[in-house]
């Protein structure tokens, strides 16, 4: 498993616990004590977790407005945290292409959720990607990447 994929897995696990416990307590120290992680792995994991926590309200608002007939607090914990990581990465991690972010979120859903969740995650991320003005550059990269004859 690649470093960034492992970091996304760890970030999802940490955010799942944060969501359940309402914060990070001693369990976060235990989480890291039980894992060997390179400085690079830890740094990207921390970037994802810290970014989601910093932008939590805005990310949840985006999820809520993009999920027809779904309240964020009623979504399965895993699903909403996969979305949080994916949306943070789309909006605030410029060096990761949108295509990679969406594919990685779908891989997380494949491992940690069910088939229905994969479609749900894909739909929400795709909707935000198409509609959020801040993602114009990442949309353009997708068009360039999929241009015929290249």
N, CA, C and O atoms as a GROMACS GRO file, in nm:
protein
  600
    1UNK      N    1   0.086  -0.117   0.000
    1UNK     CA    2   0.000   0.000   0.000
    1UNK      C    3   0.090   0.123   0.000
    1UNK      O    4   0.187   0.131   0.075
    2UNK      N    5   0.057   0.219  -0.085
    2UNK     CA    6   0.136   0.341  -0.093
    2UNK      C    7   0.123   0.427   0.032
    2UNK      O    8   0.029   0.414   0.110
    3UNK      N    9   0.219   0.515   0.048
    3UNK     CA   10   0.224   0.601   0.166
    3UNK      C   11   0.098   0.686   0.180
    3UNK      O   12   0.039   0.691   0.288
    4UNK      N   13   0.057   0.752   0.073
    4UNK     CA   14  -0.061   0.839   0.083
    4UNK      C   15  -0.189   0.759   0.104
    4UNK      O   16  -0.278   0.803   0.176
    5UNK      N   17  -0.198   0.643   0.042
    5UNK     CA   18  -0.317   0.560   0.066
    5UNK      C   19  -0.323   0.518   0.213
    5UNK      O   20  -0.429   0.524   0.275
    6UNK      N   21  -0.210   0.476   0.267
    6UNK     CA   22  -0.206   0.438   0.409
    6UNK      C   23  -0.241   0.557   0.498
    6UNK      O   24  -0.311   0.541   0.597
    7UNK      N   25  -0.193   0.674   0.462
    7UNK     CA   26  -0.226   0.795   0.539
    7UNK      C   27  -0.376   0.822   0.535
    7UNK      O   28  -0.434   0.862   0.636
    8UNK      N   29  -0.439   0.799   0.420
    8UNK     CA   30  -0.585   0.818   0.411
    8UNK      C   31  -0.659   0.717   0.499
    8UNK      O   32  -0.759   0.751   0.562
    9UNK      N   33  -0.609   0.595   0.502
    9UNK     CA   34  -0.669   0.493   0.589
    9UNK      C   35  -0.656   0.536   0.735
    9UNK      O   36  -0.754   0.532   0.810
   10UNK      N   37  -0.538   0.577   0.775
   10UNK     CA   38  -0.518   0.622   0.913
   10UNK      C   39  -0.604   0.744   0.944
   10UNK      O   40  -0.664   0.752   1.051
   11UNK      N   41  -0.611   0.838   0.851
   11UNK     CA   42  -0.694   0.957   0.872
   11UNK      C   43  -0.841   0.918   0.890
   11UNK      O   44  -0.909   0.971   0.978
   12UNK      N   45  -0.889   0.826   0.809
   12UNK     CA   46  -1.027   0.779   0.822
   12UNK      C   47  -1.048   0.714   0.959
   12UNK      O   48  -1.150   0.740   1.023
   13UNK      N   49  -0.954   0.632   1.002
   13UNK     CA   50  -0.967   0.567   1.132
   13UNK      C   51  -0.967   0.669   1.246
   13UNK      O   52  -1.045   0.657   1.341
   14UNK      N   53  -0.880   0.768   1.237
   14UNK     CA   54  -0.875   0.872   1.340
   14UNK      C   55  -1.003   0.954   1.340
   14UNK      O   56  -1.059   0.982   1.446
   15UNK      N   57  -1.049   0.993   1.223
   15UNK     CA   58  -1.171   1.074   1.215
   15UNK      C   59  -1.294   0.996   1.259
   15UNK      O   60  -1.387   1.052   1.317
   16UNK      N   61  -1.296   0.867   1.232
   16UNK     CA   62  -1.405   0.782   1.280
   16UNK      C   63  -1.411   0.788   1.432
   16UNK      O   64  -1.517   0.809   1.490
   17UNK      N   65  -1.296   0.771   1.497
   17UNK     CA   66  -1.290   0.777   1.643
   17UNK      C   67  -1.325   0.916   1.694
   17UNK      O   68  -1.397   0.930   1.793
   18UNK      N   69  -1.275   1.018   1.628
   18UNK     CA   70  -1.306   1.156   1.665
   18UNK      C   71  -1.457   1.178   1.659
   18UNK      O   72  -1.515   1.241   1.748
   19UNK      N   73  -1.519   1.128   1.555
   19UNK     CA   74  -1.664   1.144   1.536
   19UNK      C   75  -1.741   1.072   1.647
   19UNK      O   76  -1.839   1.126   1.699
   20UNK      N   77  -1.698   0.954   1.683
   20UNK     CA   78  -1.764   0.875   1.787
   20UNK      C   79  -1.743   0.938   1.925
   20UNK      O   80  -1.838   0.952   2.003
   21UNK      N   81  -1.619   0.978   1.955
   21UNK     CA   82  -1.584   1.029   2.088
   21UNK      C   83  -1.606   1.178   2.104
   21UNK      O   84  -1.605   1.229   2.217
   22UNK      N   85  -1.625   1.250   1.994
   22UNK     CA   86  -1.643   1.393   2.003
   22UNK      C   87  -1.514   1.470   2.028
   22UNK      O   88  -1.518   1.585   2.071
   23UNK      N   89  -1.404   1.408   2.001
   23UNK     CA   90  -1.275   1.477   2.018
   23UNK      C   91  -1.162   1.377   2.017
   23UNK      O   92  -1.182   1.256   2.004
   24UNK      N   93  -1.042   1.430   2.030
   24UNK     CA   94  -0.925   1.343   2.035
   24UNK      C   95  -0.874   1.345   2.178
   24UNK      O   96  -0.842   1.450   2.233
   25UNK      N   97  -0.868   1.231   2.236
   25UNK     CA   98  -0.820   1.220   2.374
   25UNK      C   99  -0.697   1.133   2.378
   25UNK      O  100  -0.616   1.134   2.286
   26UNK      N  101  -0.685   1.059   2.485
   26UNK     CA  102  -0.571   0.969   2.501
   26UNK      C  103  -0.567   0.862   2.392
   26UNK      O  104  -0.461   0.809   2.360
   27UNK      N  105  -0.683   0.830   2.337
   27UNK     CA  106  -0.687   0.725   2.235
   27UNK      C  107  -0.600   0.761   2.114
   27UNK      O  108  -0.548   0.671   2.048
   28UNK      N  109  -0.582   0.889   2.084
   28UNK     CA  110  -0.500   0.926   1.970
   28UNK      C  111  -0.353   0.893   1.995
   28UNK      O  112  -0.282   0.848   1.905
   29UNK      N  113  -0.307   0.914   2.117
   29UNK     CA  114  -0.169   0.876   2.152
   29UNK      C  115  -0.152   0.725   2.140
   29UNK      O  116  -0.051   0.677   2.089
   30UNK      N  117  -0.252   0.652   2.186
   30UNK     CA  118  -0.248   0.505   2.175
   30UNK      C  119  -0.250   0.461   2.029
   30UNK      O  120  -0.180   0.368   1.991
   31UNK      N  121  -0.330   0.529   1.948
   31UNK     CA  122  -0.338   0.498   1.805
   31UNK      C  123  -0.198   0.501   1.743
   31UNK      O  124  -0.157   0.406   1.677
   32UNK      N  125  -0.125   0.610   1.766
   32UNK     CA  126   0.008   0.622   1.708
   32UNK      C  127   0.110   0.532   1.775
   32UNK      O  128   0.206   0.488   1.711
   33UNK      N  129   0.092   0.503   1.901
   33UNK     CA  130   0.184   0.414   1.971
   33UNK      C  131   0.177   0.272   1.918
   33UNK      O  132   0.275   0.197   1.924
   34UNK      N  133   0.062   0.235   1.864
   34UNK     CA  134   0.041   0.099   1.813
   34UNK      C  135   0.084   0.082   1.667
   34UNK      O  136   0.075  -0.028   1.613
   35UNK      N  137   0.131   0.188   1.603
   35UNK     CA  138   0.166   0.183   1.462
   35UNK      C  139   0.305   0.238   1.438
   35UNK      O  140   0.348   0.336   1.499
   36UNK      N  141   0.374   0.173   1.348
   36UNK     CA  142   0.500   0.229   1.302
   36UNK      C  143   0.467   0.314   1.181
   36UNK      O  144   0.407   0.266   1.084
   37UNK      N  145   0.505   0.440   1.186
   37UNK     CA  146   0.474   0.531   1.077
   37UNK      C  147   0.595   0.619   1.049
   37UNK      O  148   0.652   0.679   1.140
   38UNK      N  149   0.632   0.624   0.923
   38UNK     CA  150   0.742   0.713   0.884
   38UNK      C  151   0.699   0.858   0.907
   38UNK      O  152   0.579   0.887   0.916
   39UNK      N  153   0.795   0.948   0.915
   39UNK     CA  154   0.758   1.089   0.930
   39UNK      C  155   0.669   1.139   0.816
   39UNK      O  156   0.580   1.221   0.838
   40UNK      N  157   0.692   1.090   0.695
   40UNK     CA  158   0.611   1.132   0.580
   40UNK      C  159   0.467   1.082   0.592
   40UNK      O  160   0.373   1.155   0.563
   41UNK      N  161   0.452   0.958   0.635
   41UNK     CA  162   0.319   0.900   0.654
   41UNK      C  163   0.244   0.976   0.764
   41UNK      O  164   0.128   1.011   0.748
   42UNK      N  165   0.311   0.999   0.872
   42UNK     CA  166   0.249   1.072   0.983
   42UNK      C  167   0.213   1.214   0.941
   42UNK      O  168   0.107   1.265   0.979
   43UNK      N  169   0.300   1.278   0.864
   43UNK     CA  170   0.276   1.417   0.822
   43UNK      C  171   0.152   1.427   0.732
   43UNK      O  172   0.070   1.518   0.750
   44UNK      N  173   0.139   1.335   0.636
   44UNK     CA  174   0.022   1.344   0.547
   44UNK      C  175  -0.106   1.307   0.622
   44UNK      O  176  -0.211   1.366   0.600
   45UNK      N  177  -0.097   1.209   0.711
   45UNK     CA  178  -0.212   1.174   0.794
   45UNK      C  179  -0.255   1.294   0.876
   45UNK      O  180  -0.373   1.330   0.880
   46UNK      N  181  -0.158   1.358   0.943
   46UNK     CA  182  -0.189   1.475   1.026
   46UNK      C  183  -0.246   1.589   0.942
   46UNK      O  184  -0.338   1.659   0.986
   47UNK      N  185  -0.193   1.607   0.821
   47UNK     CA  186  -0.245   1.712   0.733
   47UNK      C  187  -0.393   1.688   0.703
   47UNK      O  188  -0.474   1.780   0.709
   48UNK      N  189  -0.428   1.564   0.671
   48UNK     CA  190  -0.568   1.531   0.640
   48UNK      C  191  -0.657   1.550   0.762
   48UNK      O  192  -0.762   1.614   0.753
   49UNK      N  193  -0.615   1.495   0.874
   49UNK     CA  194  -0.697   1.504   0.996
   49UNK      C  195  -0.711   1.650   1.041
   49UNK      O  196  -0.822   1.696   1.066
   50UNK      N  197  -0.601   1.720   1.049
   50UNK     CA  198  -0.605   1.859   1.094
   50UNK      C  199  -0.687   1.945   0.998
   50UNK      O  200  -0.761   2.033   1.041
   51UNK      N  201  -0.673   1.918   0.869
   51UNK     CA  202  -0.749   1.994   0.770
   51UNK      C  203  -0.898   1.970   0.781
   51UNK      O  204  -0.978   2.063   0.774
   52UNK      N  205  -0.936   1.844   0.798
   52UNK     CA  206  -1.079   1.812   0.814
   52UNK      C  207  -1.133   1.879   0.940
   52UNK      O  208  -1.242   1.937   0.937
   53UNK      N  209  -1.059   1.873   1.047
   53UNK     CA  210  -1.106   1.934   1.172
   53UNK      C  211  -1.116   2.085   1.159
   53UNK      O  212  -1.211   2.146   1.209
   54UNK      N  213  -1.019   2.146   1.094
   54UNK     CA  214  -1.019   2.291   1.076
   54UNK      C  215  -1.137   2.337   0.990
   54UNK      O  216  -1.199   2.440   1.019
   55UNK      N  217  -1.168   2.261   0.887
   55UNK     CA  218  -1.273   2.301   0.791
   55UNK      C  219  -1.401   2.219   0.809
   55UNK      O  220  -1.486   2.214   0.720
   56UNK      N  221  -1.413   2.156   0.924
   56UNK     CA  222  -1.524   2.065   0.952
   56UNK      C  223  -1.661   2.124   0.919
   56UNK      O  224  -1.741   2.060   0.851
   57UNK      N  225  -1.689   2.244   0.966
   57UNK     CA  226  -1.822   2.304   0.945
   57UNK      C  227  -1.849   2.326   0.796
   57UNK      O  228  -1.959   2.296   0.748
   58UNK      N  229  -1.752   2.378   0.724
   58UNK     CA  230  -1.772   2.402   0.581
   58UNK      C  231  -1.786   2.271   0.504
   58UNK      O  232  -1.869   2.260   0.414
   59UNK      N  233  -1.705   2.173   0.538
   59UNK     CA  234  -1.712   2.043   0.471
   59UNK      C  235  -1.850   1.980   0.494
   59UNK      O  236  -1.912   1.930   0.400
   60UNK      N  237  -1.896   1.981   0.618
   60UNK     CA  238  -2.027   1.922   0.647
   60UNK      C  239  -2.140   1.999   0.578
   60UNK      O  240  -2.240   1.940   0.537
   61UNK      N  241  -2.124   2.130   0.565
   61UNK     CA  242  -2.224   2.208   0.492
   61UNK      C  243  -2.227   2.164   0.346
   61UNK      O  244  -2.335   2.148   0.288
   62UNK      N  245  -2.112   2.145   0.286
   62UNK     CA  246  -2.105   2.098   0.147
   62UNK      C  247  -2.166   1.960   0.132
   62UNK      O  248  -2.240   1.934   0.036
   63UNK      N  249  -2.137   1.873   0.224
   63UNK     CA  250  -2.196   1.739   0.220
   63UNK      C  251  -2.347   1.750   0.229
   63UNK      O  252  -2.420   1.688   0.151
   64UNK      N  253  -2.395   1.828   0.324
   64UNK     CA  254  -2.538   1.843   0.345
   64UNK      C  255  -2.611   1.900   0.226
   64UNK      O  256  -2.721   1.856   0.194
   65UNK      N  257  -2.552   1.999   0.161
   65UNK     CA  258  -2.619   2.059   0.045
   65UNK      C  259  -2.608   1.972  -0.079
   65UNK      O  260  -2.688   1.986  -0.173
   66UNK      N  261  -2.512   1.882  -0.081
   66UNK     CA  262  -2.493   1.795  -0.198
   66UNK      C  263  -2.566   1.661  -0.185
   66UNK      O  264  -2.587   1.592  -0.284
   67UNK      N  265  -2.603   1.626  -0.065
   67UNK     CA  266  -2.669   1.497  -0.040
   67UNK      C  267  -2.820   1.519  -0.030
   67UNK      O  268  -2.871   1.561   0.073
   68UNK      N  269  -2.887   1.490  -0.137
   68UNK     CA  270  -3.032   1.508  -0.140
   68UNK      C  271  -3.099   1.416  -0.038
   68UNK      O  272  -3.076   1.296  -0.036
   69UNK      N  273  -3.183   1.476   0.045
   69UNK     CA  274  -3.262   1.402   0.145
   69UNK      C  275  -3.177   1.329   0.250
   69UNK      O  276  -3.222   1.229   0.306
   70UNK      N  277  -3.058   1.379   0.277
   70UNK     CA  278  -2.971   1.319   0.379
   70UNK      C  279  -2.920   1.428   0.471
   70UNK      O  280  -2.868   1.529   0.424
   71UNK      N  281  -2.933   1.409   0.598
   71UNK     CA  282  -2.870   1.497   0.696
   71UNK      C  283  -2.735   1.434   0.732
   71UNK      O  284  -2.725   1.313   0.750
   72UNK      N  285  -2.634   1.516   0.741
   72UNK     CA  286  -2.498   1.466   0.765
   72UNK      C  287  -2.492   1.381   0.892
   72UNK      O  288  -2.430   1.275   0.893
   73UNK      N  289  -2.555   1.427   0.998
   73UNK     CA  290  -2.548   1.354   1.125
   73UNK      C  291  -2.618   1.218   1.120
   73UNK      O  292  -2.597   1.134   1.207
   74UNK      N  293  -2.701   1.195   1.018
   74UNK     CA  294  -2.772   1.067   1.005
   74UNK      C  295  -2.701   0.970   0.910
   74UNK      O  296  -2.742   0.855   0.897
   75UNK      N  297  -2.597   1.016   0.846
   75UNK     CA  298  -2.520   0.930   0.755
   75UNK      C  299  -2.436   0.833   0.837
   75UNK      O  300  -2.399   0.863   0.951
   76UNK      N  301  -2.406   0.717   0.781
   76UNK     CA  302  -2.314   0.627   0.850
   76UNK      C  303  -2.181   0.699   0.878
   76UNK      O  304  -2.132   0.774   0.794
   77UNK      N  305  -2.124   0.674   0.994
   77UNK     CA  306  -2.002   0.743   1.037
   77UNK      C  307  -1.890   0.724   0.936
   77UNK      O  308  -1.818   0.820   0.904
   78UNK      N  309  -1.874   0.605   0.886
   78UNK     CA  310  -1.767   0.579   0.789
   78UNK      C  311  -1.789   0.661   0.663
   78UNK      O  312  -1.696   0.725   0.613
   79UNK      N  313  -1.910   0.660   0.611
   79UNK     CA  314  -1.939   0.731   0.487
   79UNK      C  315  -1.910   0.880   0.499
   79UNK      O  316  -1.846   0.939   0.412
   80UNK      N  317  -1.957   0.941   0.607
   80UNK     CA  318  -1.937   1.086   0.619
   80UNK      C  319  -1.791   1.120   0.639
   80UNK      O  320  -1.747   1.228   0.598
   81UNK      N  321  -1.713   1.033   0.700
   81UNK     CA  322  -1.572   1.063   0.717
   81UNK      C  323  -1.490   1.037   0.592
   81UNK      O  324  -1.390   1.104   0.569
   82UNK      N  325  -1.530   0.942   0.510
   82UNK     CA  326  -1.469   0.927   0.378
   82UNK      C  327  -1.494   1.053   0.297
   82UNK      O  328  -1.404   1.104   0.230
   83UNK      N  329  -1.617   1.104   0.303
   83UNK     CA  330  -1.650   1.228   0.232
   83UNK      C  331  -1.570   1.346   0.287
   83UNK      O  332  -1.523   1.429   0.210
   84UNK      N  333  -1.555   1.354   0.417
   84UNK     CA  334  -1.480   1.465   0.476
   84UNK      C  335  -1.335   1.465   0.428
   84UNK      O  336  -1.281   1.569   0.391
   85UNK      N  337  -1.273   1.348   0.429
   85UNK     CA  338  -1.134   1.339   0.382
   85UNK      C  339  -1.127   1.376   0.234
   85UNK      O  340  -1.041   1.453   0.193
   86UNK      N  341  -1.218   1.320   0.155
   86UNK     CA  342  -1.217   1.348   0.012
   86UNK      C  343  -1.241   1.495  -0.021
   86UNK      O  344  -1.173   1.552  -0.106
   87UNK      N  345  -1.335   1.556   0.047
   87UNK     CA  346  -1.363   1.697   0.020
   87UNK      C  347  -1.250   1.787   0.068
   87UNK      O  348  -1.216   1.885   0.002
   88UNK      N  349  -1.192   1.754   0.182
   88UNK     CA  350  -1.076   1.833   0.226
   88UNK      C  351  -0.966   1.825   0.121
   88UNK      O  352  -0.907   1.926   0.083
   89UNK      N  353  -0.939   1.705   0.074
   89UNK     CA  354  -0.833   1.686  -0.023
   89UNK      C  355  -0.864   1.759  -0.154
   89UNK      O  356  -0.776   1.822  -0.212
   90UNK      N  357  -0.988   1.750  -0.200
   90UNK     CA  358  -1.026   1.821  -0.322
   90UNK      C  359  -1.004   1.971  -0.309
   90UNK      O  360  -0.948   2.035  -0.398
   91UNK      N  361  -1.049   2.026  -0.198
   91UNK     CA  362  -1.053   2.171  -0.183
   91UNK      C  363  -0.924   2.234  -0.130
   91UNK      O  364  -0.894   2.349  -0.164
   92UNK      N  365  -0.849   2.162  -0.049
   92UNK     CA  366  -0.735   2.225   0.018
   92UNK      C  367  -0.601   2.156  -0.004
   92UNK      O  368  -0.501   2.196   0.057
   93UNK      N  369  -0.595   2.054  -0.087
   93UNK     CA  370  -0.466   1.989  -0.116
   93UNK      C  371  -0.443   1.998  -0.268
   93UNK      O  372  -0.479   1.907  -0.342
   94UNK      N  373  -0.384   2.108  -0.311
   94UNK     CA  374  -0.375   2.136  -0.454
   94UNK      C  375  -0.287   2.039  -0.533
   94UNK      O  376  -0.306   2.024  -0.654
   95UNK      N  377  -0.191   1.974  -0.468
   95UNK     CA  378  -0.101   1.886  -0.542
   95UNK      C  379  -0.159   1.748  -0.571
   95UNK      O  380  -0.094   1.667  -0.637
   96UNK      N  381  -0.280   1.719  -0.523
   96UNK     CA  382  -0.344   1.590  -0.553
   96UNK      C  383  -0.454   1.614  -0.656
   96UNK      O  384  -0.549   1.687  -0.629
   97UNK      N  385  -0.441   1.553  -0.774
   97UNK     CA  386  -0.544   1.571  -0.877
   97UNK      C  387  -0.680   1.517  -0.830
   97UNK      O  388  -0.687   1.422  -0.752
   98UNK      N  389  -0.785   1.578  -0.879
   98UNK     CA  390  -0.921   1.539  -0.841
   98UNK      C  391  -0.947   1.392  -0.871
   98UNK      O  392  -1.010   1.322  -0.792
   99UNK      N  393  -0.899   1.346  -0.984
   99UNK     CA  394  -0.919   1.207  -1.022
   99UNK      C  395  -0.861   1.111  -0.917
   99UNK      O  396  -0.922   1.010  -0.884
  100UNK      N  397  -0.744   1.145  -0.866
  100UNK     CA  398  -0.679   1.064  -0.762
  100UNK      C  399  -0.762   1.068  -0.634
  100UNK      O  400  -0.786   0.965  -0.571
  101UNK      N  401  -0.804   1.188  -0.595
  101UNK     CA  402  -0.883   1.202  -0.472
  101UNK      C  403  -1.010   1.118  -0.479
  101UNK      O  404  -1.041   1.046  -0.384
  102UNK      N  405  -1.083   1.127  -0.588
  102UNK     CA  406  -1.208   1.051  -0.602
  102UNK      C  407  -1.179   0.902  -0.601
  102UNK      O  408  -1.247   0.826  -0.532
  103UNK      N  409  -1.078   0.859  -0.676
  103UNK     CA  410  -1.044   0.716  -0.679
  103UNK      C  411  -1.004   0.665  -0.540
  103UNK      O  412  -1.043   0.555  -0.501
  104UNK      N  413  -0.928   0.743  -0.466
  104UNK     CA  414  -0.887   0.703  -0.332
  104UNK      C  415  -1.006   0.696  -0.236
  104UNK      O  416  -1.014   0.605  -0.153
  105UNK      N  417  -1.098   0.790  -0.248
  105UNK     CA  418  -1.219   0.786  -0.164
  105UNK      C  419  -1.301   0.661  -0.196
  105UNK      O  420  -1.356   0.598  -0.106
  106UNK      N  421  -1.309   0.625  -0.323
  106UNK     CA  422  -1.383   0.505  -0.361
  106UNK      C  423  -1.313   0.379  -0.310
  106UNK      O  424  -1.380   0.282  -0.274
  107UNK      N  425  -1.180   0.380  -0.308
  107UNK     CA  426  -1.107   0.267  -0.250
  107UNK      C  427  -1.133   0.255  -0.101
  107UNK      O  428  -1.150   0.144  -0.050
  108UNK      N  429  -1.137   0.368  -0.030
  108UNK     CA  430  -1.171   0.363   0.112
  108UNK      C  431  -1.311   0.306   0.132
  108UNK      O  432  -1.333   0.224   0.221
  109UNK      N  433  -1.404   0.350   0.049
  109UNK     CA  434  -1.541   0.300   0.060
  109UNK      C  435  -1.547   0.150   0.030
  109UNK      O  436  -1.622   0.076   0.093
  110UNK      N  437  -1.466   0.106  -0.066
  110UNK     CA  438  -1.464  -0.037  -0.101
  110UNK      C  439  -1.418  -0.121   0.017
  110UNK      O  440  -1.470  -0.230   0.041
  111UNK      N  441  -1.319  -0.070   0.091
  111UNK     CA  442  -1.262  -0.145   0.203
  111UNK      C  443  -1.346  -0.132   0.330
  111UNK      O  444  -1.366  -0.230   0.401
  112UNK      N  445  -1.396  -0.012   0.358
  112UNK     CA  446  -1.457   0.015   0.487
  112UNK      C  447  -1.609   0.030   0.485
  112UNK      O  448  -1.672   0.036   0.590
  113UNK      N  449  -1.669   0.035   0.367
  113UNK     CA  450  -1.814   0.054   0.359
  113UNK      C  451  -1.873  -0.052   0.266
  113UNK      O  452  -1.811  -0.155   0.241
  114UNK      N  453  -1.992  -0.026   0.215
  114UNK     CA  454  -2.055  -0.122   0.126
  114UNK      C  455  -2.066  -0.066  -0.015
  114UNK      O  456  -2.029   0.049  -0.040
  115UNK      N  457  -2.119  -0.147  -0.108
  115UNK     CA  458  -2.130  -0.105  -0.248
  115UNK      C  459  -2.217   0.019  -0.263
  115UNK      O  460  -2.188   0.105  -0.346
  116UNK      N  461  -2.321   0.029  -0.185
  116UNK     CA  462  -2.410   0.145  -0.191
  116UNK      C  463  -2.335   0.272  -0.150
  116UNK      O  464  -2.356   0.378  -0.209
  117UNK      N  465  -2.248   0.260  -0.052
  117UNK     CA  466  -2.171   0.376  -0.006
  117UNK      C  467  -2.077   0.426  -0.115
  117UNK      O  468  -2.057   0.546  -0.128
  118UNK      N  469  -2.020   0.336  -0.192
  118UNK     CA  470  -1.930   0.378  -0.301
  118UNK      C  471  -2.003   0.469  -0.399
  118UNK      O  472  -1.949   0.572  -0.440
  119UNK      N  473  -2.123   0.432  -0.436
  119UNK     CA  474  -2.201   0.516  -0.527
  119UNK      C  475  -2.237   0.649  -0.464
  119UNK      O  476  -2.233   0.753  -0.529
  120UNK      N  477  -2.271   0.646  -0.336
  120UNK     CA  478  -2.306   0.767  -0.263
  120UNK      C  479  -2.186   0.861  -0.255
  120UNK      O  480  -2.198   0.980  -0.286
  121UNK      N  481  -2.070   0.809  -0.215
  121UNK     CA  482  -1.947   0.888  -0.206
  121UNK      C  483  -1.911   0.946  -0.342
  121UNK      O  484  -1.879   1.064  -0.353
  122UNK      N  485  -1.916   0.864  -0.445
  122UNK     CA  486  -1.884   0.910  -0.580
  122UNK      C  487  -1.977   1.023  -0.622
  122UNK      O  488  -1.933   1.123  -0.679
  123UNK      N  489  -2.106   1.008  -0.594
  123UNK     CA  490  -2.203   1.110  -0.633
  123UNK      C  491  -2.180   1.243  -0.564
  123UNK      O  492  -2.186   1.348  -0.628
  124UNK      N  493  -2.152   1.240  -0.434
  124UNK     CA  494  -2.130   1.364  -0.360
  124UNK      C  495  -2.001   1.432  -0.406
  124UNK      O  496  -2.001   1.552  -0.433
  125UNK      N  497  -1.893   1.357  -0.417
  125UNK     CA  498  -1.767   1.416  -0.460
  125UNK      C  499  -1.778   1.471  -0.602
  125UNK      O  500  -1.727   1.580  -0.631
  126UNK      N  501  -1.845   1.398  -0.689
  126UNK     CA  502  -1.863   1.443  -0.827
  126UNK      C  503  -1.945   1.571  -0.832
  126UNK      O  504  -1.913   1.663  -0.908
  127UNK      N  505  -2.048   1.578  -0.753
  127UNK     CA  506  -2.134   1.698  -0.751
  127UNK      C  507  -2.056   1.821  -0.703
  127UNK      O  508  -2.064   1.927  -0.765
  128UNK      N  509  -1.982   1.806  -0.596
  128UNK     CA  510  -1.903   1.919  -0.545
  128UNK      C  511  -1.796   1.957  -0.647
  128UNK      O  512  -1.772   2.075  -0.671
  129UNK      N  513  -1.733   1.858  -0.706
  129UNK     CA  514  -1.629   1.885  -0.806
  129UNK      C  515  -1.686   1.964  -0.924
  129UNK      O  516  -1.620   2.055  -0.974
  130UNK      N  517  -1.806   1.932  -0.966
  130UNK     CA  518  -1.868   2.001  -1.080
  130UNK      C  519  -1.921   2.140  -1.043
  130UNK      O  520  -1.923   2.229  -1.128
  131UNK      N  521  -1.963   2.158  -0.918
  131UNK     CA  522  -2.035   2.281  -0.883
  131UNK      C  523  -1.955   2.384  -0.804
  131UNK      O  524  -1.989   2.502  -0.809
  132UNK      N  525  -1.851   2.345  -0.734
  132UNK     CA  526  -1.779   2.439  -0.649
  132UNK      C  527  -1.679   2.519  -0.734
  132UNK      O  528  -1.591   2.462  -0.799
  133UNK      N  529  -1.694   2.650  -0.731
  133UNK     CA  530  -1.610   2.738  -0.811
  133UNK      C  531  -1.461   2.725  -0.777
  133UNK      O  532  -1.376   2.746  -0.863
  134UNK      N  533  -1.429   2.690  -0.653
  134UNK     CA  534  -1.289   2.676  -0.612
  134UNK      C  535  -1.219   2.560  -0.682
  134UNK      O  536  -1.096   2.551  -0.679
  135UNK      N  537  -1.297   2.473  -0.743
  135UNK     CA  538  -1.238   2.354  -0.805
  135UNK      C  539  -1.225   2.366  -0.957
  135UNK      O  540  -1.207   2.266  -1.027
  136UNK      N  541  -1.232   2.488  -1.008
  136UNK     CA  542  -1.222   2.510  -1.152
  136UNK      C  543  -1.092   2.453  -1.209
  136UNK      O  544  -1.094   2.387  -1.314
  137UNK      N  545  -0.980   2.477  -1.141
  137UNK     CA  546  -0.851   2.426  -1.189
  137UNK      C  547  -0.848   2.274  -1.191
  137UNK      O  548  -0.799   2.214  -1.286
  138UNK      N  549  -0.900   2.211  -1.087
  138UNK     CA  550  -0.901   2.064  -1.083
  138UNK      C  551  -0.995   2.007  -1.190
  138UNK      O  552  -0.968   1.901  -1.246
  139UNK      N  553  -1.105   2.076  -1.218
  139UNK     CA  554  -1.194   2.033  -1.327
  139UNK      C  555  -1.120   2.041  -1.460
  139UNK      O  556  -1.130   1.950  -1.543
  140UNK      N  557  -1.047   2.149  -1.481
  140UNK     CA  558  -0.971   2.167  -1.605
  140UNK      C  559  -0.867   2.056  -1.622
  140UNK      O  560  -0.844   2.009  -1.734
  141UNK      N  561  -0.804   2.016  -1.513
  141UNK     CA  562  -0.705   1.909  -1.520
  141UNK      C  563  -0.769   1.778  -1.565
  141UNK      O  564  -0.706   1.699  -1.636
  142UNK      N  565  -0.891   1.753  -1.523
  142UNK     CA  566  -0.962   1.631  -1.564
  142UNK      C  567  -0.989   1.635  -1.713
  142UNK      O  568  -0.971   1.535  -1.782
  143UNK      N  569  -1.033   1.750  -1.763
  143UNK     CA  570  -1.064   1.765  -1.905
  143UNK      C  571  -0.936   1.744  -1.989
  143UNK      O  572  -0.938   1.676  -2.091
  144UNK      N  573  -0.826   1.804  -1.944
  144UNK     CA  574  -0.699   1.789  -2.015
  144UNK      C  575  -0.654   1.644  -2.011
  144UNK      O  576  -0.606   1.590  -2.111
  145UNK      N  577  -0.668   1.581  -1.896
  145UNK     CA  578  -0.626   1.443  -1.878
  145UNK      C  579  -0.705   1.346  -1.966
  145UNK      O  580  -0.652   1.243  -2.007
  146UNK      N  581  -0.830   1.378  -1.994
  146UNK     CA  582  -0.915   1.286  -2.072
  146UNK      C  583  -0.937   1.333  -2.214
  146UNK      O  584  -1.022   1.278  -2.283
  147UNK      N  585  -0.862   1.435  -2.261
  147UNK     CA  586  -0.879   1.486  -2.396
  147UNK      C  587  -0.840   1.378  -2.497
  147UNK      O  588  -0.739   1.310  -2.480
  148UNK      N  589  -0.921   1.363  -2.604
  148UNK     CA  590  -0.892   1.260  -2.704
  148UNK      C  591  -0.763   1.296  -2.782
  148UNK      O  592  -0.730   1.413  -2.801
  149UNK      N  593  -0.694   1.194  -2.826
  149UNK     CA  594  -0.576   1.212  -2.907
  149UNK      C  595  -0.450   1.246  -2.829
  149UNK      O  596  -0.347   1.274  -2.890
  150UNK      N  597  -0.456   1.244  -2.700
  150UNK     CA  598  -0.340   1.278  -2.618
  150UNK      C  599  -0.260   1.153  -2.589
  150UNK      O  600  -0.158   1.159  -2.521
   0.00000   0.00000   0.00000
